[in-house]
Coordinates of C-alpha atoms and ligand atoms in Angstrom, one line a residue:
X1 CA 90.0 18.6 99.2
X2 CA 90.2 15.6 102.3
X3 CA 88.2 12.7 100.9
X4 CA 86.7 10.4 104.0
X5 CA 86.0 6.6 102.5
X6 CA 84.1 4.3 105.1
X7 CA 84.5 0.1 104.7
X8 CA 80.8 -1.5 106.0
X9 CA 81.3 -4.1 107.9
X10 CA 78.4 -6.9 107.8
X11 CA 79.3 -8.6 110.9
X12 CA 77.1 -11.6 112.5
X13 CA 75.7 -10.7 115.9
X14 CA 78.3 -12.3 118.7
X15 CA 81.0 -11.7 116.5
X16 CA 81.9 -7.7 117.0
X17 CA 84.7 -9.1 119.3
X18 CA 86.3 -11.5 117.1
X19 CA 86.1 -8.4 114.3
X20 CA 87.3 -5.7 117.1
X21 CA 90.6 -8.2 117.7
X22 CA 91.4 -8.2 114.5
X23 CA 91.8 -5.3 114.3
X24 CA 93.9 -4.6 117.7
X25 CA 96.1 -7.4 116.2
X26 CA 95.9 -4.8 112.6
X27 CA 98.9 -4.9 110.3
X28 CA 99.3 -0.7 111.3
X29 CA 101.0 0.2 107.8
X30 CA 98.0 2.6 106.9
X31 CA 99.7 5.0 109.2
X32 CA 102.7 5.3 107.2
X33 CA 100.5 5.5 103.7
X34 CA 101.1 8.5 101.4
X35 CA 98.7 11.5 102.1
X36 CA 96.9 9.2 105.2
X37 CA 95.1 11.3 108.2
X38 CA 92.9 9.4 109.4
X39 CA 91.4 6.2 109.9
X40 CA 88.6 5.3 113.5
X41 CA 87.5 1.3 113.8
X42 CA 83.8 2.9 114.8
X43 CA 81.6 0.3 117.0
X44 CA 77.7 0.4 116.6
X45 CA 75.1 1.6 118.9
X46 CA 72.4 2.6 117.8
X47 CA 70.8 3.2 113.9
X48 CA 72.8 0.5 112.5
X49 CA 74.1 -2.9 113.0
X50 CA 77.4 -2.1 110.9
X51 CA 80.7 -1.7 111.9
X52 CA 82.3 1.6 110.0
X53 CA 85.4 1.5 109.3
X54 CA 86.6 5.0 109.0
X55 CA 89.2 6.7 106.9
X56 CA 89.9 10.1 105.6
X57 CA 92.4 10.8 102.8
X58 CA 94.4 14.0 101.2
X59 CA 92.7 13.0 98.1
X60 CA 91.7 10.4 96.3
X61 CA 94.6 9.6 94.6
X62 CA 95.8 9.5 97.6
X63 CA 93.1 6.3 98.7
X64 CA 93.3 5.4 95.6
X65 CA 97.7 4.5 96.1
X66 CA 96.9 2.7 99.2
X67 CA 93.9 0.4 97.5
X68 CA 96.3 -0.6 95.4
X69 CA 99.7 -1.2 97.7
X70 CA 101.6 -3.7 99.1
X71 CA 100.6 -2.4 102.5
X72 CA 96.7 -2.8 102.0
X73 CA 97.6 -6.4 100.7
X74 CA 99.7 -7.0 104.2
X75 CA 97.1 -5.3 106.3
X76 CA 94.0 -8.0 105.0
X77 CA 96.1 -10.6 104.0
X78 CA 94.1 -12.3 106.8
X79 CA 90.8 -11.1 105.9
X80 CA 91.7 -12.1 102.6
X81 CA 92.1 -15.5 103.5
X82 CA 89.0 -16.1 106.0
X83 CA 87.1 -14.6 102.6
X84 CA 88.1 -17.4 100.5
X85 CA 88.2 -20.5 103.0
X86 CA 84.7 -19.4 103.3
X87 CA 83.9 -19.1 99.4
X88 CA 85.5 -22.6 99.1
X89 CA 82.4 -23.9 102.2
X90 CA 85.9 -24.5 105.1
X91 CA 84.8 -22.0 107.0
X92 CA 84.4 -23.6 110.5
X93 CA 81.5 -21.9 113.2
X94 CA 80.3 -18.9 112.8
X95 CA 83.4 -16.7 113.2
X96 CA 83.9 -16.9 116.7
X97 CA 87.8 -17.7 117.9
X98 CA 90.5 -17.4 115.4
X99 CA 89.5 -19.2 112.4
X100 CA 86.9 -17.4 109.9
X101 CA 85.5 -14.9 109.1
X102 CA 85.1 -11.8 111.7
X103 CA 83.5 -9.9 108.6
X104 CA 80.7 -11.9 106.2
X105 CA 80.2 -7.9 104.0
X106 CA 81.9 -5.2 102.7
X107 CA 80.5 -2.3 101.2
X108 CA 82.2 1.0 100.4
X109 CA 81.2 4.2 100.7
X110 CA 83.2 7.8 99.8
X111 CA 82.5 11.2 100.6
X112 CA 84.6 14.4 100.2
X113 CA 84.5 16.4 103.2
X114 CA 82.6 19.9 102.3
X115 CA 83.6 21.4 106.2
X116 CA 85.5 20.1 109.2
X117 CA 85.9 21.6 112.0
X118 CA 88.1 20.5 115.4
X119 CA 87.8 21.3 119.0
X120 CA 91.0 23.3 119.5
X121 CA 94.0 20.7 119.8
X122 CA 92.0 17.7 119.3
Ligands
LIG1 C1 87.1 -6.5 101.1 C2 86.7 -6.0 101.7 C3 86.8 -5.7 103.4 C4 86.8 -6.7 104.3 C5 86.2 -7.4 104.6 C6 87.7 -6.2 105.8 C7 87.8 -6.4 106.8 C8 88.8 -5.9 107.2 C9 89.8 -6.7 108.7 C10 88.7 -8.3 109.3 C11 90.7 -5.8 108.9 C12 91.5 -6.3 110.4 C13 93.1 -6.9 110.4 C14 93.0 -8.4 109.3 O1 92.2 -9.3 110.4 O2 92.8 -9.3 108.6 C15 91.3 -5.1 108.2 C16 92.4 -3.7 108.4 C17 91.8 -2.7 108.0 N1 91.0 -1.7 106.7 FE1 89.3 -3.7 106.1 N2 88.9 -4.6 104.7 C18 88.0 -4.8 103.2 C19 88.2 -3.7 102.7 C20 88.2 -2.5 102.9 C21 88.6 -1.0 102.9 C22 88.1 -0.5 101.2 C23 89.2 -0.8 103.1 C24 89.2 1.3 103.5 C25 88.5 2.2 103.8 C26 89.8 -0.7 104.4 C27 90.5 -0.2 105.3 C28 90.7 -1.0 107.0 C29 92.0 -0.5 107.5 C30 92.7 1.0 107.3 C31 92.6 -1.3 107.8 C32 93.8 -1.2 108.6 C33 95.4 -1.7 108.5 C34 96.5 -1.4 108.8 O3 96.3 -1.7 109.8 O4 97.1 -1.4 108.2 N3 89.4 -1.9 104.3 N4 89.9 -4.9 107.0

């Protein structure tokens, strides 16, 4: 049974563009992982101001293997460096431009896929 994992990102007002640029330059390693099925970056429009990183995996085990992989680490190297800088009080500005964290918080939501329907050809 497939599983869906959302990484729920808190993004300060005005920093959405920076976050989206970061994802535009993402490592692109996740799509090569065993059991990877789908990724979407979702921009909030109504009901929430959180960005959602949607991922779907063949199994919980495949997701965990990716979390523990070099590819996950490489895909988050820049995010990790930013978090570290912010944690040590050397972050400058408010997440605009190149430096500084684009997201100030994150939360993991996990689901099992009970039903899934796609339009023909989707
Ligand atoms: C510790 C909290 C996390 C933060 C703050 C975070 C933030 C980010 C950021 C800013 C990027 C863009 C690349 C970069 O700038 O480094 C990224 C990439 C990505 N994140 Fe996260 N992330 C976190 C954990 C997770 C988790 C748990 C998932 C699983 C749902 C996830 C899924 C992804 C995916 C699929 C990519 C693209 C990687 C690739 O292309 O290989 N992230 N993340």
